[in-house]
Amino acid sequence: MIDVTEEIISSSLRIATPLALAALGELVTEKSGVLNLGVEGIMYGSAFVGIATAAQTGSLTAGLVAALVSGALAGLIFAFATVTLGVNQHVAGLGLTLLMISLCNTANRIMFTADGGQVRVDPWQPLNFGGPIFSQYWLTYATFLIAVPFVWWLLWKSGLGLKIRAVGENPEAADVAGIGVAKTRYTAIIIGSLFMALAGAFITLAFVGTFTVNIINGRGWVALALVIFGRWTIGRLLIGAALFSLVNAGQLQLRLLPSFADVPFEILLALPFLAVIVGLAISGRNVPYPGAYLKPYKRL
Amino acid sequence: MNSVEGVVIASRGGAPSIFLRNITKAYGETIALSDVSLDLRAGEVHALLGENGAGKTTLMKILYGLSQPDSGQIEADGVALKIESPRDARAAGIGMVTQHFSLVKNMTVIENIALASAKTFAIDLAGVRTEIVAASARFGLDVPPDAIVSSLPIALQQRVEILKALMSGCSYLILDEPTAVLGPNDIDSLLEVIRRLRSDAGIGIVLISHKMAEIEKVADRVSVLRRGQVVSSSLANGITSKELITLMVGEQQSGAEQRQRSASPSQSPILVLDSVGVTRETGGLSDVSFAVRPGEILGIAGVSGNGQTELVNVLSGTTQIDSGTIEVEGRQLGSNTPQSLMRAGVGILGEDRHASAVHALQVVENLILDCVEKFAGKFQLRRKEMLSHCESAITQFEIKANPKQAFGTLSGGNMQKVLLARLFSRNPKVAIISQPTRGLDVMATNYVRSLIAQASKQGTAVVLVSEDLDEILELADRVAVMYRGSVVGIVDHSEASRESIGELMAGIAK
Ligand SMILES: Nc1ncnc2c1ncn2[C@@H]1O[C@H](COP(=O)(O)OP(=O)(O)O)[C@@H](O)[C@H]1O
Ligand SMILES: [Mg+2]
């Protein structure tokens, strides 16, 4: 029993890593008043670019750098569309997701699967500090020990964070205070995209070591839900990520039990998403949206 | 952040220090400013007067870098200034408190003030706190540094704005209609602050206002804008209020004549409140009693926040009463819901015209919002009837709008006229009218007041809730004064004066 519990916690941490990273990125972005529905697409793009580069160069580090560059570029495109051009954020975000997914699938087919093969790399291995719980990928340690405190400091302690929150709540006021609204939003979107890119790279370069169609599998959408569930605070966002990952890890263990052999696995697969919906239904009311959520800013 | 000591001390009424020269600005077809020149001097209160839409805000936004002129320039002490952003303006010593404040509501006072000087990395909130305390003491502007801005009353938020501007080291301070959002007491303390900043700190102040009384009290110099042009600029003691009003509105006659009052209304009351109470920890109502007769205007006076808003909410049915009774035409209301009040013939004009209408909907749609069923056909709304209803309202109420225009694009005066048209087209027996002329220009104000007088002449009983005592004295037959949630006195208009009402408002008399 202890073994199973430890196993569940250990795999929860693995599952939670990309969710937490992507949700942190989305949080930074949304705090500036911008909803980035491109999160699924940015993760998809970085997952592919990361592994493709790693496969070509033989270096996982090069793959990670390329994944970050691809995330930043995708973020830049999204920022240009929503901040500079003032394109509707829903449209721009969904468009970005669709674009990234189809670009990557096409490139994957041309580069790797045309002759029936599949791209593969030797992924990062867990670093073992004792026991299954402390046997995790370096990115998992980095996420919870570095990224989480960093985003907390960035948003609530740094000057840039104050500016991000100000342009997200009242861009007019920020403008009057001499803060560049567009510049601040670009910065927030790109920082956010880098976190999303890390999430995508984690999946191919650490978790699975290969790329298949639909590899992100809705994790980006879950990250979006986690930000709302978390009411734009880091603590609650992490609680949400933990709950989702625990249910997910739990259902994976359930599937191994003989008594569940007859239950269609799709039902178990759906459990964590059901948990998201229930969580949102409970906590999603009267949420404190940033004041300028979804609103482009233009000086008259 | 520039230190507070950076404030330039200059002698009062010294040489002109900032020139706005030949400023022209158009928004599409609208010429907001045409060839406007204005001189601002250090240590002087310069009142800027003008009707809504005259161009006052536009001119000051240009000076503060929020807007760029099509042509013209700004000079300080003979040197051309390049002001492309508020940051440039602050560097030139110009600060501004915009009409709708520029505070981030759910941040603390400290964070808001730190914003202006925030660097990318660490911020020294403790240091900013010390600066705030020092500046508060220096300028006599007390603010609670750790409070969340949205939890502060408007008057305090305004004080934060002023302090923020002063802490950026400005030697000129622009205040855009600062008194429009304040009650009488807060207005007095703001005027006191303005005087002190001028005399003690030598700050040049631009005060935009509609209200003659305020201008008389503090202005050293007065300029009048009309339709984007400066029509007069002179020392305040060289011009009378009457002349100023004439300059503002142009040739048209100004000033409403006293309303004809019926000698003694003999009819029985139509609306009776008896010992109405609303239990709240703070700001409830207790023992509110009064009666209004057909054709009578009962003014409700009081310092803002003494239960007027709650009273209006009770009469609109959005706040339930906990004790007492409300009678309309001799019939007691079971409960005061919006529906039962409407059915009984009580109509309402709320204090916030933006909250009373849907900005994104058309004028015609807003006009029928409270009687949609009347225009509902079998399958869809009868647009033609709606439009003709709207057009006749537009003519009757002199609304400057077309029926299909979005409500949100109207000027304040026209919004108010649409809402009054909606109210009076139901022929209410009782009209509850709250702050009908807040923020309106002189012409619109006079027109709205004449509409209220006219409705009462036709037999409507009016309850007029207003923070503008002059408005109440001009219109009301009797004045009820509210203090701490109760009616502390009802005075007949023949005995009502600023002094007698003022004492009741302050809770001194009786
Ligand atoms: N951003 C804008 N877009 C279009 N028209 C505007 C804008 N700002 C002001 N105006 C127009 O310019 C004129 C002057 O407006 P404003 O300066 O706000 O007047 P005031 O402050 O004196 O009431 C008005 O006719 C107004 O409708
Ligand atoms: Mg204005």
PDB file of N, CA and C and ligand atoms in Angstrom, chain A residues 300, chain B residues 27 30-32 50-59 61 99 176-177 208 210 225, ligand 1:
ATOM      1  N   LEU A 300      -6.314  57.273 -27.067  1.00  0.00           N
ATOM      2  CA  LEU A 300      -7.103  58.049 -28.027  1.00  0.00           C
ATOM      3  C   LEU A 300      -6.416  59.356 -28.357  1.00  0.00           C
TER       4      LEU A 300
ATOM      5  N   TYR B  27     -11.168  65.483 -33.820  1.00  0.00           N
ATOM      6  CA  TYR B  27     -11.433  64.044 -33.807  1.00  0.00           C
ATOM      7  C   TYR B  27     -12.355  63.762 -34.972  1.00  0.00           C
ATOM      8  N   THR B  30     -15.310  66.174 -35.718  1.00  0.00           N
ATOM      9  CA  THR B  30     -15.459  67.094 -34.593  1.00  0.00           C
ATOM     10  C   THR B  30     -14.192  67.909 -34.386  1.00  0.00           C
ATOM     11  N   ILE B  31     -14.326  69.210 -34.386  1.00  0.00           N
ATOM     12  CA  ILE B  31     -13.174  70.054 -34.048  1.00  0.00           C
ATOM     13  C   ILE B  31     -13.257  70.322 -32.557  1.00  0.00           C
ATOM     14  N   ALA B  32     -12.423  69.627 -31.788  1.00  0.00           N
ATOM     15  CA  ALA B  32     -12.497  69.749 -30.339  1.00  0.00           C
ATOM     16  C   ALA B  32     -11.858  71.061 -29.879  1.00  0.00           C
ATOM     17  N   GLY B  50     -16.527  75.872 -18.917  1.00  0.00           N
ATOM     18  CA  GLY B  50     -17.084  75.607 -20.234  1.00  0.00           C
ATOM     19  C   GLY B  50     -18.093  74.497 -20.130  1.00  0.00           C
ATOM     20  N   GLU B  51     -19.052  74.490 -21.062  1.00  0.00           N
ATOM     21  CA  GLU B  51     -20.062  73.453 -21.046  1.00  0.00           C
ATOM     22  C   GLU B  51     -19.442  72.113 -21.403  1.00  0.00           C
ATOM     23  N   ASN B  52     -20.200  71.041 -21.172  1.00  0.00           N
ATOM     24  CA  ASN B  52     -19.720  69.720 -21.597  1.00  0.00           C
ATOM     25  C   ASN B  52     -19.441  69.747 -23.085  1.00  0.00           C
ATOM     26  N   GLY B  53     -18.296  69.217 -23.465  1.00  0.00           N
ATOM     27  CA  GLY B  53     -17.965  69.168 -24.881  1.00  0.00           C
ATOM     28  C   GLY B  53     -17.268  70.411 -25.387  1.00  0.00           C
ATOM     29  N   ALA B  54     -16.981  71.365 -24.492  1.00  0.00           N
ATOM     30  CA  ALA B  54     -16.350  72.607 -24.930  1.00  0.00           C
ATOM     31  C   ALA B  54     -14.887  72.375 -25.306  1.00  0.00           C
ATOM     32  N   GLY B  55     -14.285  71.324 -24.772  1.00  0.00           N
ATOM     33  CA  GLY B  55     -12.896  71.029 -25.130  1.00  0.00           C
ATOM     34  C   GLY B  55     -11.915  71.144 -23.969  1.00  0.00           C
ATOM     35  N   LYS B  56     -12.445  71.303 -22.756  1.00  0.00           N
ATOM     36  CA  LYS B  56     -11.567  71.499 -21.592  1.00  0.00           C
ATOM     37  C   LYS B  56     -10.661  70.289 -21.365  1.00  0.00           C
ATOM     38  N   THR B  57     -11.288  69.115 -21.347  1.00  0.00           N
ATOM     39  CA  THR B  57     -10.502  67.906 -21.097  1.00  0.00           C
ATOM     40  C   THR B  57      -9.483  67.680 -22.197  1.00  0.00           C
ATOM     41  N   THR B  58      -9.898  67.876 -23.437  1.00  0.00           N
ATOM     42  CA  THR B  58      -8.991  67.672 -24.560  1.00  0.00           C
ATOM     43  C   THR B  58      -7.761  68.571 -24.437  1.00  0.00           C
ATOM     44  N   LEU B  59      -7.988  69.839 -24.091  1.00  0.00           N
ATOM     45  CA  LEU B  59      -6.882  70.785 -23.964  1.00  0.00           C
ATOM     46  C   LEU B  59      -5.904  70.328 -22.887  1.00  0.00           C
ATOM     47  N   LYS B  61      -5.561  67.290 -21.676  1.00  0.00           N
ATOM     48  CA  LYS B  61      -4.907  66.025 -22.045  1.00  0.00           C
ATOM     49  C   LYS B  61      -3.720  66.297 -22.955  1.00  0.00           C
ATOM     50  N   GLN B  99     -10.352  63.056 -14.974  1.00  0.00           N
ATOM     51  CA  GLN B  99     -11.740  63.075 -14.508  1.00  0.00           C
ATOM     52  C   GLN B  99     -12.155  61.721 -13.955  1.00  0.00           C
ATOM     53  N   ASP B 176      -9.216  67.859 -13.316  1.00  0.00           N
ATOM     54  CA  ASP B 176     -10.332  67.842 -14.275  1.00  0.00           C
ATOM     55  C   ASP B 176     -11.633  67.525 -13.552  1.00  0.00           C
ATOM     56  N   GLU B 177     -12.463  68.515 -13.411  1.00  0.00           N
ATOM     57  CA  GLU B 177     -13.749  68.407 -12.717  1.00  0.00           C
ATOM     58  C   GLU B 177     -13.655  67.629 -11.412  1.00  0.00           C
ATOM     59  N   ILE B 208     -10.787  72.660 -13.451  1.00  0.00           N
ATOM     60  CA  ILE B 208     -11.910  72.612 -14.384  1.00  0.00           C
ATOM     61  C   ILE B 208     -13.173  72.401 -13.572  1.00  0.00           C
ATOM     62  N   HIS B 210     -17.775  73.312 -13.378  1.00  0.00           N
ATOM     63  CA  HIS B 210     -18.990  73.955 -13.893  1.00  0.00           C
ATOM     64  C   HIS B 210     -19.564  74.910 -12.880  1.00  0.00           C
ATOM     65  N   LEU B 225     -14.053  78.398 -22.113  1.00  0.00           N
ATOM     66  CA  LEU B 225     -13.991  77.739 -23.424  1.00  0.00           C
ATOM     67  C   LEU B 225     -15.412  77.564 -23.934  1.00  0.00           C
TER      68      LEU B 225
HETATM   69  N1  LIG C   1     -11.549  60.407 -28.037  1.00  0.00           N
HETATM   70  C1  LIG C   1     -12.445  61.145 -28.675  1.00  0.00           C
HETATM   71  N2  LIG C   1     -12.957  60.748 -29.839  1.00  0.00           N
HETATM   72  C2  LIG C   1     -13.842  61.517 -30.502  1.00  0.00           C
HETATM   73  N3  LIG C   1     -14.303  62.694 -30.055  1.00  0.00           N
HETATM   74  C3  LIG C   1     -13.846  63.149 -28.894  1.00  0.00           C
HETATM   75  C4  LIG C   1     -12.896  62.395 -28.129  1.00  0.00           C
HETATM   76  N4  LIG C   1     -12.610  63.100 -27.007  1.00  0.00           N
HETATM   77  C5  LIG C   1     -13.343  64.226 -27.073  1.00  0.00           C
HETATM   78  N5  LIG C   1     -14.091  64.261 -28.202  1.00  0.00           N
HETATM   79  C6  LIG C   1     -14.980  65.340 -28.613  1.00  0.00           C
HETATM   80  O1  LIG C   1     -14.274  66.554 -28.479  1.00  0.00           O
HETATM   81  C7  LIG C   1     -15.109  67.549 -27.934  1.00  0.00           C
HETATM   82  C8  LIG C   1     -14.483  68.121 -26.660  1.00  0.00           C
HETATM   83  O2  LIG C   1     -14.563  67.136 -25.634  1.00  0.00           O
HETATM   84  P1  LIG C   1     -13.965  67.346 -24.192  1.00  0.00           P
HETATM   85  O3  LIG C   1     -12.614  67.925 -24.284  1.00  0.00           O
HETATM   86  O4  LIG C   1     -14.089  66.048 -23.471  1.00  0.00           O
HETATM   87  O5  LIG C   1     -14.956  68.400 -23.555  1.00  0.00           O
HETATM   88  P2  LIG C   1     -15.121  68.902 -22.064  1.00  0.00           P
HETATM   89  O6  LIG C   1     -14.051  68.292 -21.223  1.00  0.00           O
HETATM   90  O7  LIG C   1     -15.030  70.381 -22.144  1.00  0.00           O
HETATM   91  O8  LIG C   1     -16.489  68.466 -21.624  1.00  0.00           O
HETATM   92  C9  LIG C   1     -16.477  66.923 -27.737  1.00  0.00           C
HETATM   93  O9  LIG C   1     -17.269  67.243 -28.843  1.00  0.00           O
HETATM   94  C10 LIG C   1     -16.181  65.457 -27.690  1.00  0.00           C
HETATM   95  O10 LIG C   1     -17.271  64.729 -28.149  1.00  0.00           O
END
